[in-house]
Amino acid sequence: MARKPLIAGNWKMNLNHLEAIALVQKIAFSLPAKYFDKVDVTVIPPFTDIRSVQTLVEGDKLLLTYGAQDVSAQDSGAYTGEISGSMLAKLGCTFVVVGHSERRTLHGEDNDTVLAKTKAALKNGITPIVCIGEGLDIREAGQHVSYNVEQLRGSLAGLSAEDIAKVVIAYEPVWAIGTGRVASAADAQEVCAAIRATLGELASPDVASGVRVLYGGSVNAKNVGEIVGQTDVDGALVGGASLKADEFATLSAIAAGGPLP
Ligand SMILES: O=C(CO)COP(=O)(O)O
């Protein structure tokens, strides 16, 4: 099944709502409509920027989409500081990142939490981008494939094939995030292929062939072509390079198969 590449820019805790508007305008200007037939492009700003991004995207009928970096596992109630899936749906979010390694590490999110948040996204019609990835110790011990397969199984445990068909998976080796140390294209392919095989077991080969599996970790305009050229890599979750309009537009164009803007 042909899978349309997805380039998702995870801004992390960067840019206020005014800076967000400026960046989205620049990206949209740099990436004319013709590219969007061949690549889906989404920005994932902090919560406080989303309303402004929504107003801009809807007002100017931009073709890029947007999402959030996290979602509560709860529907509503006494959960100070949490943001619900229905709130994000109301803001027009297409995607939500779930289980990013920074949340797994800094906020103690385990697979059960990630699963609950994945369900919260699905319940509200938002596509979860479920993140998995090994640390350097696991990679050096040669355990990365089995580690990622187990993390994937835990993060999707009990979901129906119909639900699995609606998720995006992001493989982000922790040692490659923000370090400038990108996994080789072969490394990315090895784990992404194992992810797809596992999705085949959890759902069906047919479902697995339609699910987008992204790579993330020091992706930039120079390395994105080789990475998304791999059979089982369907795009990228981009951190640092997504904060620069020109670079993000260029790498999105490369993922679309060109030409460069
Ligand atoms: O964590 C990432 C995206 O979610 C990757 O970040 P960098 O692209 O800055 O390495």
Short mmCIF file of C-alpha atoms and ligand atoms in Angstrom, two decimals:
data_model
loop_
_atom_site.label_atom_id
_atom_site.label_comp_id
_atom_site.label_asym_id
_atom_site.label_seq_id
_atom_site.Cartn_x
_atom_site.Cartn_y
_atom_site.Cartn_z
CA MET A 1 0.00 0.00 0.00
CA ALA A 2 1.38 3.43 -0.91
CA ARG A 3 2.02 5.49 2.18
CA LYS A 4 2.15 9.27 1.87
CA PRO A 5 5.20 10.60 3.71
CA LEU A 6 4.59 12.67 6.83
CA ILE A 7 6.96 15.35 8.09
CA ALA A 8 6.10 16.47 11.62
CA GLY A 9 7.88 19.36 13.29
CA ASN A 10 8.04 18.91 17.05
CA TRP A 11 8.84 22.37 18.37
CA LYS A 12 9.17 21.11 21.96
CA MET A 13 9.16 24.01 24.48
CA ASN A 14 10.13 26.70 21.97
CA LEU A 15 8.39 29.78 20.53
CA ASN A 16 5.54 31.82 21.98
CA HIS A 17 2.29 32.31 20.08
CA LEU A 18 3.52 35.35 18.19
CA GLU A 19 6.69 33.58 17.12
CA ALA A 20 4.55 30.58 16.17
CA ILE A 21 2.48 32.66 13.76
CA ALA A 22 5.62 34.05 12.14
CA LEU A 23 7.16 30.58 11.69
CA VAL A 24 4.01 28.98 10.26
CA GLN A 25 3.58 31.88 7.82
CA LYS A 26 7.16 31.46 6.63
CA ILE A 27 6.83 27.68 6.22
CA ALA A 28 3.57 28.06 4.30
CA PHE A 29 5.10 30.71 2.05
CA SER A 30 8.12 28.49 1.32
CA LEU A 31 6.06 25.41 0.55
CA PRO A 32 3.60 25.97 -2.32
CA ALA A 33 0.44 23.89 -2.67
CA LYS A 34 1.90 21.42 -5.19
CA TYR A 35 4.05 19.76 -2.51
CA PHE A 36 1.08 18.75 -0.41
CA ASP A 37 -0.04 16.15 -2.94
CA LYS A 38 3.10 14.22 -2.12
CA VAL A 39 3.80 14.93 1.54
CA ASP A 40 1.77 15.72 4.64
CA VAL A 41 3.39 18.47 6.69
CA THR A 42 2.42 19.19 10.27
CA VAL A 43 3.68 21.45 13.03
CA ILE A 44 3.51 20.48 16.69
CA PRO A 45 3.80 23.67 18.76
CA PRO A 46 3.39 24.15 22.53
CA PHE A 47 -0.23 24.18 23.77
CA THR A 48 -0.24 27.96 24.21
CA ASP A 49 0.40 28.47 20.48
CA ILE A 50 -2.27 26.17 19.11
CA ARG A 51 -5.19 28.60 19.03
CA SER A 52 -3.11 31.15 17.11
CA VAL A 53 -1.92 28.49 14.67
CA GLN A 54 -5.50 27.31 14.19
CA THR A 55 -6.68 30.84 13.39
CA LEU A 56 -3.89 31.29 10.85
CA VAL A 57 -4.29 27.89 9.18
CA GLU A 58 -8.07 28.19 8.92
CA GLY A 59 -8.08 31.89 8.01
CA ASP A 60 -5.52 31.53 5.22
CA LYS A 61 -6.66 28.02 4.23
CA LEU A 62 -3.13 26.69 4.63
CA LEU A 63 -2.52 23.10 3.63
CA LEU A 64 -0.31 22.19 6.53
CA THR A 65 -1.85 20.71 9.64
CA TYR A 66 -0.93 21.01 13.31
CA GLY A 67 -1.07 19.06 16.50
CA ALA A 68 -0.07 18.93 20.16
CA GLN A 69 2.88 17.50 22.05
CA ASP A 70 0.90 15.66 24.71
CA VAL A 71 -2.64 14.82 25.79
CA SER A 72 -4.20 13.83 29.09
CA ALA A 73 -5.30 10.25 29.52
CA GLN A 74 -8.38 11.64 31.34
CA ASP A 75 -11.54 13.06 29.77
CA SER A 76 -12.06 16.01 32.16
CA GLY A 77 -12.10 16.90 35.84
CA ALA A 78 -9.69 17.64 38.67
CA TYR A 79 -6.42 17.18 36.80
CA THR A 80 -4.56 20.44 37.26
CA GLY A 81 -2.36 21.34 34.32
CA GLU A 82 -3.70 18.65 32.01
CA ILE A 83 -5.16 19.21 28.53
CA SER A 84 -7.84 16.84 27.27
CA GLY A 85 -8.26 15.21 23.88
CA SER A 86 -11.60 16.93 23.37
CA MET A 87 -9.95 20.32 23.94
CA LEU A 88 -7.36 19.50 21.28
CA ALA A 89 -10.03 18.23 18.90
CA LYS A 90 -11.93 21.50 19.34
CA LEU A 91 -8.75 23.34 18.33
CA GLY A 92 -8.61 21.32 15.12
CA CYS A 93 -5.53 19.28 16.01
CA THR A 94 -4.86 16.52 13.49
CA PHE A 95 -2.05 14.88 15.48
CA VAL A 96 -0.82 14.48 19.02
CA VAL A 97 2.61 13.19 20.01
CA VAL A 98 2.33 10.51 22.65
CA GLY A 99 5.12 8.95 24.68
CA HIS A 100 7.98 11.11 23.44
CA SER A 101 11.19 9.97 25.10
CA GLU A 102 11.46 13.32 26.88
CA ARG A 103 8.11 12.59 28.56
CA ARG A 104 8.98 8.98 29.23
CA THR A 105 12.26 10.06 30.86
CA LEU A 106 11.47 13.42 32.49
CA HIS A 107 7.84 12.72 33.44
CA GLY A 108 8.05 9.00 34.14
CA GLU A 109 5.55 7.99 31.45
CA ASP A 110 5.48 4.23 31.03
CA ASN A 111 3.85 2.12 28.33
CA ASP A 112 0.54 1.99 30.27
CA THR A 113 0.37 5.79 30.36
CA VAL A 114 1.29 5.99 26.68
CA LEU A 115 -1.43 3.47 25.85
CA ALA A 116 -4.02 5.43 27.84
CA LYS A 117 -3.05 8.65 26.06
CA THR A 118 -3.14 6.89 22.68
CA LYS A 119 -6.70 5.79 23.47
CA ALA A 120 -7.63 9.33 24.53
CA ALA A 121 -6.40 10.66 21.18
CA LEU A 122 -8.23 8.01 19.16
CA LYS A 123 -11.43 8.56 21.11
CA ASN A 124 -11.34 12.20 20.04
CA GLY A 125 -10.52 11.57 16.39
CA ILE A 126 -6.91 12.75 16.70
CA THR A 127 -4.08 10.71 15.20
CA PRO A 128 -1.58 9.74 17.89
CA ILE A 129 2.09 9.77 16.90
CA VAL A 130 3.26 7.06 19.28
CA CYS A 131 6.97 7.38 20.05
CA ILE A 132 9.36 4.59 20.94
CA GLY A 133 13.13 4.35 20.98
CA GLU A 134 16.09 2.86 22.77
CA GLY A 135 18.85 4.49 24.81
CA LEU A 136 22.52 4.20 23.97
CA ASP A 137 23.15 1.34 26.43
CA ILE A 138 20.51 -0.81 24.72
CA ARG A 139 21.87 0.01 21.28
CA GLU A 140 25.43 -0.81 22.32
CA ALA A 141 24.26 -4.10 23.81
CA GLY A 142 22.69 -4.94 20.44
CA GLN A 143 19.22 -5.22 22.01
CA HIS A 144 17.59 -2.38 20.09
CA VAL A 145 15.23 -4.41 17.91
CA SER A 146 13.72 -6.48 20.72
CA TYR A 147 13.58 -3.42 23.02
CA ASN A 148 11.61 -1.39 20.47
CA VAL A 149 9.30 -4.26 19.64
CA GLU A 150 8.50 -4.68 23.33
CA GLN A 151 7.93 -0.94 23.81
CA LEU A 152 5.63 -0.93 20.80
CA ARG A 153 3.66 -3.93 22.06
CA GLY A 154 3.26 -2.29 25.47
CA SER A 155 2.24 1.07 24.03
CA LEU A 156 -0.46 -0.45 21.78
CA ALA A 157 -1.56 -3.36 24.01
CA GLY A 158 -5.15 -4.41 23.42
CA LEU A 159 -5.92 -1.93 20.64
CA SER A 160 -8.11 -3.27 17.85
CA ALA A 161 -6.79 -3.63 14.31
CA GLU A 162 -9.13 -0.79 13.37
CA ASP A 163 -7.45 1.48 15.93
CA ILE A 164 -3.94 0.39 15.00
CA ALA A 165 -4.74 1.39 11.42
CA LYS A 166 -5.23 4.97 12.70
CA VAL A 167 -1.91 5.49 14.50
CA VAL A 168 1.45 6.80 13.36
CA ILE A 169 4.55 5.31 14.97
CA ALA A 170 7.74 7.30 15.46
CA TYR A 171 11.03 5.51 16.04
CA GLU A 172 13.30 7.94 17.85
CA PRO A 173 16.53 6.46 19.23
CA VAL A 174 17.21 8.50 22.37
CA TRP A 175 20.92 8.75 21.60
CA ALA A 176 20.12 10.52 18.30
CA ILE A 177 17.78 13.18 19.74
CA GLY A 178 19.26 16.66 19.84
CA THR A 179 22.77 15.23 19.66
CA GLY A 180 23.53 15.71 15.98
CA ARG A 181 24.19 11.98 15.95
CA VAL A 182 21.73 10.67 13.40
CA ALA A 183 21.09 6.96 13.04
CA SER A 184 22.28 5.59 9.74
CA ALA A 185 19.58 5.00 7.16
CA ALA A 186 20.19 1.26 7.58
CA ASP A 187 19.75 1.57 11.38
CA ALA A 188 16.45 3.42 10.89
CA GLN A 189 15.26 0.86 8.34
CA GLU A 190 16.15 -2.09 10.57
CA VAL A 191 13.97 -0.90 13.46
CA CYS A 192 11.18 0.53 11.29
CA ALA A 193 10.90 -2.82 9.46
CA ALA A 194 10.67 -4.61 12.82
CA ILE A 195 7.97 -2.14 13.87
CA ARG A 196 5.96 -2.88 10.74
CA ALA A 197 6.33 -6.63 11.21
CA THR A 198 5.08 -6.26 14.80
CA LEU A 199 2.12 -4.17 13.63
CA GLY A 200 1.36 -7.03 11.26
CA GLU A 201 1.21 -9.41 14.20
CA LEU A 202 -0.83 -7.04 16.38
CA ALA A 203 -3.32 -6.18 13.63
CA SER A 204 -2.78 -7.72 10.18
CA PRO A 205 -0.19 -7.43 7.41
CA ASP A 206 -2.70 -5.39 5.46
CA VAL A 207 -3.14 -2.89 8.30
CA ALA A 208 0.62 -2.79 8.90
CA SER A 209 1.29 -1.94 5.27
CA GLY A 210 -0.83 1.21 5.63
CA VAL A 211 0.57 2.56 8.91
CA ARG A 212 3.12 5.34 8.67
CA VAL A 213 6.34 4.74 10.57
CA LEU A 214 8.54 7.81 11.06
CA TYR A 215 12.15 8.20 12.09
CA GLY A 216 13.22 10.96 14.47
CA GLY A 217 16.59 12.10 15.82
CA SER A 218 18.76 14.87 14.36
CA VAL A 219 16.91 14.87 11.04
CA ASN A 220 17.81 17.80 8.80
CA ALA A 221 17.68 18.80 5.14
CA LYS A 222 20.97 17.00 4.46
CA ASN A 223 20.06 13.57 5.79
CA VAL A 224 16.27 13.38 5.32
CA GLY A 225 16.46 12.14 1.72
CA GLU A 226 18.39 9.00 2.52
CA ILE A 227 16.31 8.28 5.62
CA VAL A 228 12.89 8.60 4.01
CA GLY A 229 14.22 6.69 1.01
CA GLN A 230 14.21 3.53 3.14
CA THR A 231 11.42 1.05 2.43
CA ASP A 232 9.81 1.17 5.86
CA VAL A 233 10.50 4.80 6.80
CA ASP A 234 7.53 6.99 5.86
CA GLY A 235 8.68 10.37 7.08
CA ALA A 236 10.31 12.11 9.99
CA LEU A 237 9.63 13.61 13.38
CA VAL A 238 11.88 16.64 13.34
CA GLY A 239 13.00 18.61 16.39
CA GLY A 240 15.63 21.34 16.04
CA ALA A 241 15.40 21.65 12.26
CA SER A 242 11.64 22.29 12.47
CA LEU A 243 12.29 25.68 14.10
CA LYS A 244 13.96 27.02 10.95
CA ALA A 245 11.40 27.77 8.22
CA ASP A 246 13.76 27.38 5.27
CA GLU A 247 15.25 24.13 6.46
CA PHE A 248 11.88 22.64 7.43
CA ALA A 249 10.37 23.61 4.07
CA THR A 250 13.39 22.17 2.24
CA LEU A 251 13.33 18.88 4.07
CA SER A 252 9.56 18.62 3.51
CA ALA A 253 10.13 19.21 -0.21
CA ILE A 254 12.82 16.51 -0.25
CA ALA A 255 10.41 14.09 1.43
CA ALA A 256 7.90 14.99 -1.30
CA GLY A 257 10.47 13.98 -3.90
CA GLY A 258 11.31 17.57 -4.85
CA PRO A 259 11.83 19.93 -6.52
CA LEU A 260 13.46 22.14 -3.90
CA PRO A 261 11.49 25.29 -3.16
O1 LIG B 1 12.91 14.47 19.51
C1 LIG B 1 12.90 14.77 18.34
C2 LIG B 1 11.61 15.02 17.65
O2 LIG B 1 10.54 14.62 18.43
C3 LIG B 1 14.14 14.93 17.56
O3 LIG B 1 14.76 16.09 17.93
P1 LIG B 1 16.02 16.61 17.08
O4 LIG B 1 15.59 16.61 15.64
O5 LIG B 1 16.30 17.99 17.60
O6 LIG B 1 17.13 15.63 17.33
#
